Tab-separated table of C-alpha atoms in Angstrom:
chain	number	residue	atom	x	y	z
A	240	MET	CA	27.279	20.417	22.912
A	241	GLY	CA	24.721	18.850	25.400
A	242	VAL	CA	25.637	17.621	28.876
A	243	GLY	CA	26.746	14.011	28.952
A	244	ARG	CA	27.460	13.735	25.171
A	245	PHE	CA	30.376	11.416	25.738
A	246	CYS	CA	29.352	10.295	29.293
A	247	VAL	CA	26.504	7.978	28.296
A	248	GLN	CA	27.783	5.011	26.417
A	249	ARG	CA	25.394	3.823	23.712
A	250	ARG	CA	24.218	0.346	24.561
A	251	ARG	CA	23.014	-1.996	21.844
A	252	ARG	CA	20.122	-4.094	22.848
A	253	THR	CA	20.136	-7.853	22.526
A	254	GLY	CA	16.484	-7.860	23.346
A	255	THR	CA	14.223	-4.815	23.434
A	256	ILE	CA	11.743	-4.410	26.270
A	257	THR	CA	8.721	-3.206	24.377
A	258	ILE	CA	5.746	-1.440	25.871
A	259	ALA	CA	3.778	-4.621	26.104
A	260	ALA	CA	6.741	-6.579	27.709
A	261	ALA	CA	7.322	-3.789	30.128
A	262	SER	CA	3.682	-3.936	31.228
A	263	VAL	CA	3.865	-7.706	31.741
A	264	LEU	CA	6.972	-7.415	33.810
A	265	GLY	CA	5.367	-4.723	35.906
A	266	LEU	CA	8.143	-2.249	35.250
A	267	VAL	CA	7.324	1.249	36.322
A	268	ALA	CA	9.506	4.255	35.627
A	269	THR	CA	9.120	7.457	37.478
A	270	LEU	CA	8.568	10.304	34.964
A	271	GLY	CA	8.358	13.169	37.460
A	272	GLY	CA	11.891	14.224	36.673
A	273	CYS	CA	11.465	13.987	32.867
A	274	GLY	CA	12.662	17.164	31.187
A	275	LEU	CA	15.318	17.935	33.845
A	276	THR	CA	18.963	17.393	33.299
A	277	GLY	CA	20.625	15.906	36.341
A	278	GLY	CA	24.287	15.100	36.996
A	279	SER	CA	27.084	14.894	34.527
A	280	GLY	CA	26.042	11.349	33.539
A	281	GLU	CA	22.514	12.246	32.640
A	282	VAL	CA	21.022	13.454	29.356
A	283	THR	CA	17.576	14.697	28.527
A	284	LEU	CA	16.375	14.324	24.945
A	285	LYS	CA	13.617	16.556	23.802
A	286	LEU	CA	11.156	15.243	21.249
A	287	VAL	CA	8.308	17.193	19.578
A	288	ALA	CA	5.694	14.894	18.019
A	289	ALA	CA	2.394	15.146	16.129
A	290	ASP	CA	-0.877	13.937	17.549
A	291	TYR	CA	-2.553	11.138	15.520
A	292	GLY	CA	-5.459	10.724	18.044
A	293	ASP	CA	-8.965	12.036	17.500
A	294	SER	CA	-9.732	12.560	21.228
A	295	ALA	CA	-8.012	12.863	24.572
A	296	ALA	CA	-8.523	9.126	25.080
A	297	ASN	CA	-6.185	8.123	22.304
A	298	SER	CA	-3.827	11.096	22.165
A	299	SER	CA	-0.356	10.331	20.881
A	300	GLN	CA	0.906	11.754	24.180
A	301	LYS	CA	-0.303	8.562	25.882
A	302	TYR	CA	1.536	6.413	23.273
A	303	TRP	CA	4.799	8.286	23.809
A	304	ASP	CA	4.426	8.335	27.618
A	305	LYS	CA	4.205	4.551	27.713
A	306	LEU	CA	7.040	4.069	25.268
A	307	VAL	CA	9.280	6.517	27.128
A	308	GLU	CA	8.501	4.771	30.422
A	309	ALA	CA	9.596	1.494	29.025
A	310	TYR	CA	12.749	2.997	27.462
A	311	GLU	CA	13.886	4.862	30.516
A	312	GLU	CA	13.531	1.778	32.686
A	313	GLU	CA	16.366	0.105	30.825
A	314	HIS	CA	18.447	3.211	30.088
A	315	ALA	CA	19.539	4.819	33.332
A	316	GLY	CA	20.752	8.387	32.875
A	317	VAL	CA	18.760	9.052	29.718
A	318	HIS	CA	15.420	10.859	29.948
A	319	VAL	CA	13.105	11.706	27.054
A	320	ASP	CA	10.814	14.712	27.307
A	321	VAL	CA	7.952	14.507	24.708
A	322	THR	CA	5.656	17.326	23.753
A	323	VAL	CA	2.802	16.520	21.436
A	324	TYR	CA	1.010	19.100	19.244
A	325	SER	CA	-1.852	18.802	16.774
A	326	TRP	CA	-1.022	18.401	13.088
A	327	ASN	CA	-2.302	21.997	12.633
A	328	ASP	CA	0.394	23.261	14.836
A	329	VAL	CA	3.382	20.868	15.084
A	330	ASP	CA	5.349	21.992	11.995
A	331	ALA	CA	5.014	25.642	12.924
A	332	LYS	CA	6.041	24.954	16.514
A	333	VAL	CA	9.148	23.171	15.449
A	334	LYS	CA	10.006	25.983	12.969
A	335	GLU	CA	9.619	28.518	15.810
A	336	MET	CA	11.993	26.473	17.938
A	337	VAL	CA	14.581	26.219	15.184
A	338	ASP	CA	14.327	29.926	14.240
A	339	ALA	CA	14.854	30.750	17.937
A	340	GLY	CA	18.032	28.720	17.956
A	341	ASN	CA	16.573	26.070	20.265
A	342	PRO	CA	15.663	23.061	18.183
A	343	PRO	CA	14.508	19.838	19.858
A	344	ASP	CA	16.735	16.832	19.605
A	345	MET	CA	14.033	15.058	17.612
A	346	ALA	CA	10.919	16.230	15.697
A	347	GLN	CA	8.297	13.991	14.267
A	348	ILE	CA	6.678	16.166	11.592
A	349	GLY	CA	5.469	16.423	8.057
A	350	ALA	CA	8.604	17.585	6.171
A	351	TYR	CA	12.392	17.616	6.481
A	352	ALA	CA	13.959	18.902	3.297
A	353	ASP	CA	14.345	22.567	4.320
A	354	TYR	CA	16.152	21.581	7.491
A	355	ALA	CA	18.374	19.151	5.676
A	356	ALA	CA	19.265	21.791	3.107
A	357	LYS	CA	20.388	24.068	5.961
A	358	ASP	CA	22.592	21.241	7.373
A	359	LEU	CA	20.634	21.155	10.630
A	360	LEU	CA	19.859	17.418	10.619
A	361	TYR	CA	21.764	14.231	11.360
A	362	GLU	CA	21.896	11.701	8.554
A	363	ALA	CA	20.130	8.455	9.297
A	364	ASP	CA	23.524	6.693	9.062
A	365	ASP	CA	24.627	8.731	12.070
A	366	LEU	CA	21.747	7.536	14.183
A	367	LEU	CA	20.262	4.130	13.390
A	368	SER	CA	21.852	0.755	13.846
A	369	ILE	CA	22.333	-1.266	10.619
A	370	PRO	CA	19.534	-3.793	11.475
A	371	VAL	CA	16.973	-0.949	12.025
A	372	GLN	CA	17.981	0.842	8.850
A	373	ALA	CA	17.681	-2.378	6.910
A	374	ASP	CA	14.227	-3.012	8.331
A	375	LEU	CA	12.808	0.295	7.041
A	376	VAL	CA	10.550	-0.131	3.915
A	377	ALA	CA	12.969	0.795	1.183
A	378	GLN	CA	10.464	2.825	-0.819
A	379	LEU	CA	9.770	5.018	2.243
A	380	ALA	CA	13.359	5.299	3.276
A	381	ASP	CA	14.298	6.361	-0.278
A	382	ALA	CA	11.646	9.072	-0.111
A	383	GLY	CA	13.461	10.463	2.995
A	384	GLN	CA	16.569	11.308	0.925
A	385	VAL	CA	18.021	14.587	-0.244
A	386	ASN	CA	20.594	14.168	-3.003
A	387	GLY	CA	20.969	10.493	-2.166
A	388	VAL	CA	21.466	10.997	1.632
A	389	GLN	CA	18.684	10.038	4.038
A	390	TYR	CA	17.610	12.686	6.591
A	391	GLY	CA	13.968	11.914	6.925
A	392	ILE	CA	13.228	8.646	8.766
A	393	PRO	CA	9.752	7.461	7.902
A	394	PHE	CA	7.598	7.253	11.047
A	395	ALA	CA	4.093	6.503	9.722
A	396	SER	CA	2.690	5.815	6.322
A	397	SER	CA	-0.613	5.577	4.496
A	398	THR	CA	-2.058	4.993	1.111
A	399	ARG	CA	-5.405	5.773	-0.526
A	400	LEU	CA	-8.219	3.550	-1.692
A	401	LEU	CA	-11.572	4.419	-3.240
A	402	PHE	CA	-14.216	3.983	-0.538
A	403	TYR	CA	-17.837	3.469	-1.561
A	404	ASN	CA	-21.001	3.275	0.423
A	405	LYS	CA	-22.303	-0.278	0.025
A	406	THR	CA	-25.815	0.531	1.057
A	407	LEU	CA	-26.183	3.320	-1.525
A	408	PHE	CA	-24.549	1.185	-4.214
A	409	GLN	CA	-26.862	-1.731	-3.516
A	410	LYS	CA	-29.908	0.460	-3.571
A	411	ALA	CA	-28.830	1.804	-6.963
A	412	GLY	CA	-27.859	-1.669	-8.287
A	413	LEU	CA	-24.252	-0.685	-8.792
A	414	ASN	CA	-20.904	-2.437	-8.646
A	415	ALA	CA	-17.636	-0.756	-7.524
A	416	PRO	CA	-16.081	1.036	-10.438
A	417	THR	CA	-12.794	0.067	-12.053
A	418	THR	CA	-12.548	2.709	-14.690
A	419	TRP	CA	-13.229	6.455	-14.905
A	420	GLN	CA	-16.144	5.747	-17.234
A	421	GLU	CA	-17.732	3.400	-14.638
A	422	LEU	CA	-17.091	5.858	-11.834
A	423	ALA	CA	-18.903	8.604	-13.758
A	424	ALA	CA	-21.816	6.308	-14.610
A	425	ASP	CA	-22.053	5.186	-11.035
A	426	ALA	CA	-22.042	8.897	-9.909
A	427	GLU	CA	-24.862	9.617	-12.346
A	428	ALA	CA	-26.945	6.748	-10.920
A	429	LEU	CA	-26.275	7.849	-7.340
A	430	LYS	CA	-27.304	11.426	-8.146
A	431	ALA	CA	-30.535	10.125	-9.631
A	432	ASP	CA	-31.130	8.367	-6.301
A	433	GLY	CA	-30.774	11.640	-4.448
A	434	VAL	CA	-27.296	11.045	-3.005
A	435	LYS	CA	-25.888	14.330	-1.747
A	436	TYR	CA	-22.259	13.740	-2.871
A	437	PRO	CA	-22.174	11.102	-5.603
A	438	TYR	CA	-18.402	11.532	-5.701
A	439	ALA	CA	-16.760	13.830	-3.105
A	440	LEU	CA	-13.911	15.729	-4.622
A	441	PRO	CA	-12.035	17.602	-1.805
A	442	LEU	CA	-9.809	20.150	-3.549
A	443	GLY	CA	-10.063	22.627	-0.677
A	444	ALA	CA	-7.011	24.087	1.066
A	445	GLU	CA	-6.691	21.398	3.684
A	446	GLU	CA	-5.364	18.552	1.579
A	447	ALA	CA	-5.887	19.403	-2.148
A	448	GLN	CA	-2.399	18.161	-2.952
A	449	ALA	CA	-3.430	14.608	-1.956
A	450	GLU	CA	-6.644	14.392	-4.029
A	451	THR	CA	-4.846	16.046	-6.926
A	452	MET	CA	-1.996	13.530	-6.824
A	453	GLN	CA	-4.314	10.546	-6.697
A	454	TRP	CA	-6.078	11.705	-9.787
A	455	LEU	CA	-2.883	12.614	-11.607
A	456	LEU	CA	-1.515	9.143	-10.973
A	457	SER	CA	-4.746	7.509	-12.037
A	458	GLY	CA	-4.379	9.379	-15.386
A	459	GLY	CA	-0.917	8.141	-15.968
A	460	GLY	CA	0.783	11.312	-14.876
A	461	GLY	CA	1.944	12.811	-11.547
A	462	TYR	CA	3.709	15.791	-10.096
A	463	THR	CA	7.098	14.793	-11.469
A	464	ASP	CA	8.567	12.907	-14.413
A	465	ALA	CA	10.018	9.675	-13.095
A	466	GLU	CA	12.666	9.493	-15.752
A	467	LEU	CA	13.763	13.101	-15.902
A	468	GLY	CA	13.270	13.801	-12.214
A	469	THR	CA	11.698	17.181	-12.949
A	470	TYR	CA	8.269	18.646	-12.227
A	471	SER	CA	5.728	17.845	-14.963
A	472	ILE	CA	2.647	19.370	-13.473
A	473	ASP	CA	1.316	20.709	-16.802
A	474	SER	CA	2.001	17.526	-18.755
A	475	THR	CA	-0.420	16.348	-21.431
A	476	GLU	CA	-1.649	13.526	-19.236
A	477	ASN	CA	-2.293	15.842	-16.253
A	478	VAL	CA	-4.197	18.405	-18.311
A	479	ALA	CA	-6.283	15.598	-19.777
A	480	THR	CA	-7.041	14.299	-16.328
A	481	PHE	CA	-8.339	17.586	-15.039
A	482	ASN	CA	-10.302	18.248	-18.239
A	483	TRP	CA	-12.016	14.906	-17.662
A	484	LEU	CA	-12.823	15.805	-14.017
A	485	LYS	CA	-14.177	19.236	-15.010
A	486	ASN	CA	-16.275	17.951	-17.841
A	487	ASN	CA	-17.454	14.525	-16.611
A	488	LEU	CA	-17.877	14.943	-12.807
A	489	VAL	CA	-17.888	18.611	-11.671
A	490	GLY	CA	-19.628	20.046	-14.790
A	491	LYS	CA	-22.411	17.457	-14.524
A	492	GLY	CA	-23.081	18.186	-10.873
A	493	LEU	CA	-21.789	14.875	-9.590
A	494	THR	CA	-19.492	16.207	-6.886
A	495	GLY	CA	-22.114	17.533	-4.453
A	496	PRO	CA	-23.424	20.903	-3.237
A	497	VAL	CA	-19.977	22.257	-2.126
A	498	THR	CA	-17.648	23.493	-4.816
A	499	PRO	CA	-14.592	21.167	-4.924
A	500	GLY	CA	-12.233	24.113	-4.286
A	501	ARG	CA	-14.069	24.805	-1.084
A	502	LEU	CA	-14.508	21.184	0.081
A	503	ASN	CA	-11.863	19.967	2.603
A	504	ARG	CA	-10.950	16.393	3.290
A	505	ALA	CA	-12.204	16.428	6.868
A	506	GLU	CA	-15.625	17.640	5.694
A	507	ALA	CA	-15.734	15.027	3.016
A	508	PHE	CA	-14.843	12.253	5.431
A	509	SER	CA	-17.520	13.472	7.895
A	510	ALA	CA	-20.076	13.521	5.112
A	511	PHE	CA	-19.096	9.925	4.143
A	512	ALA	CA	-19.452	8.864	7.750
A	513	ALA	CA	-22.918	10.488	7.825
A	514	GLY	CA	-24.014	8.399	4.780
A	515	ASP	CA	-24.135	11.356	2.375
A	516	VAL	CA	-21.275	10.328	0.060
A	517	GLY	CA	-21.331	7.629	-2.564
A	518	MET	CA	-17.564	7.503	-3.320
A	519	LEU	CA	-14.408	9.288	-2.301
A	520	ASN	CA	-10.662	8.596	-1.853
A	521	GLY	CA	-9.850	7.744	1.696
A	522	HIS	CA	-7.011	6.592	3.930
A	523	PRO	CA	-7.227	3.969	6.741
A	524	SER	CA	-8.582	6.248	9.443
A	525	LEU	CA	-11.810	6.616	7.456
A	526	MET	CA	-12.555	2.961	8.157
A	527	GLN	CA	-12.983	3.512	11.890
A	528	MET	CA	-14.727	6.756	11.415
A	529	ALA	CA	-17.343	5.242	9.042
A	530	ALA	CA	-17.759	2.098	11.123
A	531	LYS	CA	-18.556	4.101	14.244
A	532	LYS	CA	-21.402	5.702	12.425
A	533	GLY	CA	-22.714	2.360	11.133
A	534	VAL	CA	-21.777	3.025	7.450
A	535	LYS	CA	-21.235	-0.155	5.397
A	536	PHE	CA	-18.428	0.514	3.012
A	537	GLY	CA	-16.246	-1.214	0.504
A	538	MET	CA	-12.737	-0.346	-0.708
A	539	VAL	CA	-11.120	-0.801	-4.127
A	540	PRO	CA	-8.095	0.617	-5.927
A	541	MET	CA	-8.602	3.998	-7.473
A	542	PRO	CA	-10.193	3.574	-10.986
A	543	GLY	CA	-8.049	4.663	-13.950
A	544	ARG	CA	-8.759	5.395	-17.598
A	545	GLU	CA	-8.720	1.716	-18.695
A	546	GLY	CA	-8.776	-0.123	-15.397
A	547	PRO	CA	-7.710	0.056	-11.724
A	548	THR	CA	-4.840	2.509	-11.172
A	549	LYS	CA	-1.448	0.785	-11.212
A	550	VAL	CA	0.184	3.386	-9.031
A	551	SER	CA	-1.425	4.651	-5.809
A	552	MET	CA	-0.539	7.654	-3.748
A	553	GLY	CA	1.554	7.004	-0.710
A	554	VAL	CA	2.088	9.326	2.231
A	555	ALA	CA	4.746	9.295	4.964
A	556	ASP	CA	5.352	11.380	8.049
A	557	TRP	CA	8.935	11.843	9.175
A	558	MET	CA	11.183	11.550	12.195
A	559	THR	CA	14.085	13.990	12.145
A	560	ALA	CA	17.001	14.652	14.515
A	561	PHE	CA	18.723	18.004	14.870
A	562	LYS	CA	22.491	18.217	15.342
A	563	GLN	CA	22.653	21.301	17.563
A	564	ASN	CA	22.596	19.511	20.892
A	565	GLY	CA	25.052	16.851	19.813
A	566	HIS	CA	23.214	13.799	21.284
A	567	ALA	CA	23.645	11.474	18.322
A	568	GLU	CA	24.413	8.399	20.370
A	569	GLN	CA	21.439	8.838	22.719
A	570	VAL	CA	19.082	9.833	20.001
A	571	GLY	CA	20.121	6.912	17.879
A	572	ASP	CA	19.666	4.427	20.678
A	573	PHE	CA	16.201	5.799	21.467
A	574	LEU	CA	15.127	5.660	17.859
A	575	ASP	CA	16.338	2.070	17.593
A	576	PHE	CA	13.820	1.441	20.407
A	577	VAL	CA	11.094	3.397	18.752
A	578	TYR	CA	11.426	1.360	15.579
A	579	ASP	CA	11.381	-1.980	17.378
A	580	LYS	CA	8.797	-4.219	15.708
A	581	GLU	CA	6.374	-4.405	18.631
A	582	ASN	CA	6.452	-0.660	19.154
A	583	VAL	CA	5.857	0.031	15.508
A	584	LEU	CA	2.905	-2.431	15.555
A	585	ASP	CA	1.415	-0.848	18.647
A	586	PHE	CA	1.490	2.547	17.058
A	587	SER	CA	0.149	1.420	13.633
A	588	ARG	CA	-2.713	-0.454	15.258
A	589	GLU	CA	-3.657	2.290	17.587
A	590	TYR	CA	-4.001	4.829	14.795
A	591	ASP	CA	-4.921	2.716	11.767
A	592	LEU	CA	-1.702	3.550	9.945
A	593	LEU	CA	0.673	1.476	7.966
A	594	PRO	CA	3.963	0.381	9.503
A	595	VAL	CA	7.194	1.705	8.104
A	596	THR	CA	9.256	-1.406	8.785
A	597	ASN	CA	9.352	-4.663	6.899
A	598	SER	CA	9.118	-6.752	10.089
A	599	ALA	CA	5.927	-4.998	11.302
A	600	SER	CA	4.502	-5.037	7.737
A	601	THR	CA	4.971	-8.834	7.573
A	602	VAL	CA	3.153	-9.323	10.851
A	603	MET	CA	0.225	-7.132	9.857
A	604	SER	CA	-0.092	-8.761	6.417
A	605	GLY	CA	-0.788	-12.094	8.041
A	606	ALA	CA	-2.532	-11.176	11.306
A	607	PRO	CA	-6.337	-11.646	11.312
A	608	GLN	CA	-6.731	-8.572	13.548
A	609	ASP	CA	-5.125	-6.415	10.784
A	610	ALA	CA	-7.122	-7.785	7.871
A	611	ASP	CA	-8.874	-4.436	7.240
A	612	LEU	CA	-5.439	-2.761	6.636
A	613	LYS	CA	-4.227	-5.452	4.206
A	614	PRO	CA	-5.572	-3.725	1.101
A	615	PHE	CA	-3.759	-0.536	2.110
A	616	LEU	CA	-0.542	-2.585	2.696
A	617	GLU	CA	-0.835	-4.057	-0.786
A	618	GLN	CA	-1.261	-0.580	-2.327
A	619	LEU	CA	1.830	0.723	-0.450
A	620	ALA	CA	4.080	-1.484	-2.503
A	621	LEU	CA	2.625	0.214	-5.666
A	622	SER	CA	2.594	3.739	-4.302
A	623	GLU	CA	4.366	6.961	-5.226
A	624	LEU	CA	5.060	9.575	-2.557
A	625	TYR	CA	5.089	13.327	-2.757
A	626	PRO	CA	8.483	14.758	-3.858
A	627	VAL	CA	9.247	15.654	-0.278
A	628	GLY	CA	12.981	15.462	-0.833
A	629	ARG	CA	12.841	18.797	-2.695
A	630	THR	CA	12.896	21.986	-0.781
A	631	SER	CA	10.673	23.321	-3.547
A	632	TRP	CA	7.830	20.937	-2.631
A	633	ALA	CA	6.565	23.257	0.134
A	634	ALA	CA	5.914	26.031	-2.346
A	635	VAL	CA	4.425	23.712	-4.954
A	636	SER	CA	2.141	22.050	-2.393
A	637	ALA	CA	0.934	25.446	-1.122
A	638	GLY	CA	0.322	26.503	-4.714
A	639	VAL	CA	-1.778	23.396	-5.405
A	640	LYS	CA	-3.851	24.007	-2.273
A	641	LYS	CA	-4.513	27.616	-3.368
A	642	ARG	CA	-5.183	27.156	-7.055
A	643	ILE	CA	-6.182	23.679	-8.106
A	644	GLY	CA	-9.847	24.118	-7.231
A	645	GLY	CA	-10.038	26.719	-9.949
A	646	ALA	CA	-9.062	24.179	-12.548
A	647	VAL	CA	-12.440	22.382	-12.329
A	648	ALA	CA	-14.569	25.444	-11.449
A	649	SER	CA	-17.063	26.819	-13.972
A	650	GLY	CA	-15.118	28.835	-16.432
A	651	GLY	CA	-11.818	27.501	-15.145
A	652	SER	CA	-9.034	26.316	-17.418
A	653	PRO	CA	-7.153	23.124	-16.386
A	654	SER	CA	-4.316	23.926	-18.774
A	655	ALA	CA	-3.912	27.460	-17.473
A	656	ILE	CA	-4.014	26.456	-13.770
A	657	LEU	CA	-1.619	23.620	-14.223
A	658	GLY	CA	0.660	25.883	-16.247
A	659	GLN	CA	0.658	28.374	-13.371
A	660	LEU	CA	1.543	25.589	-10.919
A	661	GLN	CA	4.345	24.369	-13.240
A	662	ALA	CA	5.740	27.959	-13.234
A	663	THR	CA	5.588	28.036	-9.450
A	664	ALA	CA	7.514	24.762	-9.393
A	665	SER	CA	10.099	26.015	-11.786
A	666	ARG	CA	10.664	29.208	-9.780
A	667	ALA	CA	10.941	27.232	-6.515
A	668	GLU	CA	13.430	24.836	-8.142
A	669	SER	CA	15.606	27.763	-9.326
A	670	ALA	CA	15.681	29.081	-5.806
A	671	GLU	CA	16.992	25.877	-4.329
C-alpha cells in the first residue's frame, strides 16, 4: 500500500480551480519535485496518458502539465507525475508496467476489459464523487462496464460523419449522398472527373475495425446482436453490406488506386486533405487537417440503404485506475478535478474531440466557437460503440484488421471472411 494512503484526507471541492482560473489568479506551482515521494503526508500519483496532439506544440503533455499545476496548487501533499506516450505505444507501455508488477495509479488508454477481468482496476464507484459520475454521458459510461460494473471511465469520445469535398462535388454537379445508391452514383461521377479516390475505403490494419463498423451499422447490422448480446459478425445484414461494397464500389474501381485492405486511415485522411478524395468517413480531427490545407468540405450522416444511417459509430478512450498502490482517495479526488466542466472543455476544444460529460456537452452544443463540432455531438446521441466491455474484443478487432480487406478484394468472399471472423469471436468468447 502506497505511502500516505490514510494520511491525506480526501477533500471535496466546493469550487474547482480550473486551468483557466488558475492562470487568471496567477497561481504557479513548482513541478520540480513531481515524481518524488516526500514525507509521510505526501503521495505521488503516477499517470500514463496518450498523446492527442499532432506536433510538439500541442502535445498532450502540455495539457496535463497545466492541469497538474492547477491541481497541486490546491492539494498540498499530493503530486501527480504524468508520462505521455503516442497512441502507437501507450497501450503496450502500460501492459509492460502491469506485467512487471509496477502498474501506474492511472492509465488513460484504449481498452480496459482485460485488466478488469484480472481484478486489477478500481470500480468507478470507488473513485468518483456522485456528481461527477452523474455528469458522465450515460451511453459512454455504460460502455465502460464489465458485467454491469463500471471500470472504464470515458475520457474522450468521437463519432463519424461522411466528409465530402465541396469543390469536387460542385465541379461534378453533385449533392451530398443520403443513400448507398446515391453514394455509388456520386463516386461514378467523381471517377469520370478524374478524382483519384472517389470514395476512400480504409480497410488497412491501422483502423479497419472502425470503417467496418460504420458500414455494418449503415446496413442495419453491427458486430453484435443488441437483443441477444452475442457477436453477429456473419449475419445476413453484414454479409449483404460487404457484398454491396465489393460489387458496387471496389469492383467498379471507385475506391482509388490503393487496395482497400492496404489503405490506412491516416493515408486516407492525408489524401483528403490533399484534395484527392471525394468522400470518406471521418472524425472531428479531419476538419482541422483539411482546413489547414484549404480544402472546402461538407459533412453529412453516413448514407444507408434507404436513407441516412440512424445509428452512427461512436468511439471512446478510457481512464482507468489500478488498485495495487492503494491510492483510491487521492486518485478519486484528482479524477474529480480532471472531469470538471472547464477542464473537459479545454481538452475537447484543444483536440477537436467530443466531451464525455453532460455539462461540457451542453456548453459545446450552444457555443458559437464549437459550431463545427455540433454535428458530431448530435451523432453521439445516436451512436453505438465497440463492444469494449468484452475481453474477447481485442482478438476480434485484431482479426478484423487482418482479414476484412480480403472480403472486398478481387476473388474474395464476404460470407467466408465474415464467417471466419465470427469463428474468431466465438473462440475468444469461449476463452473468457
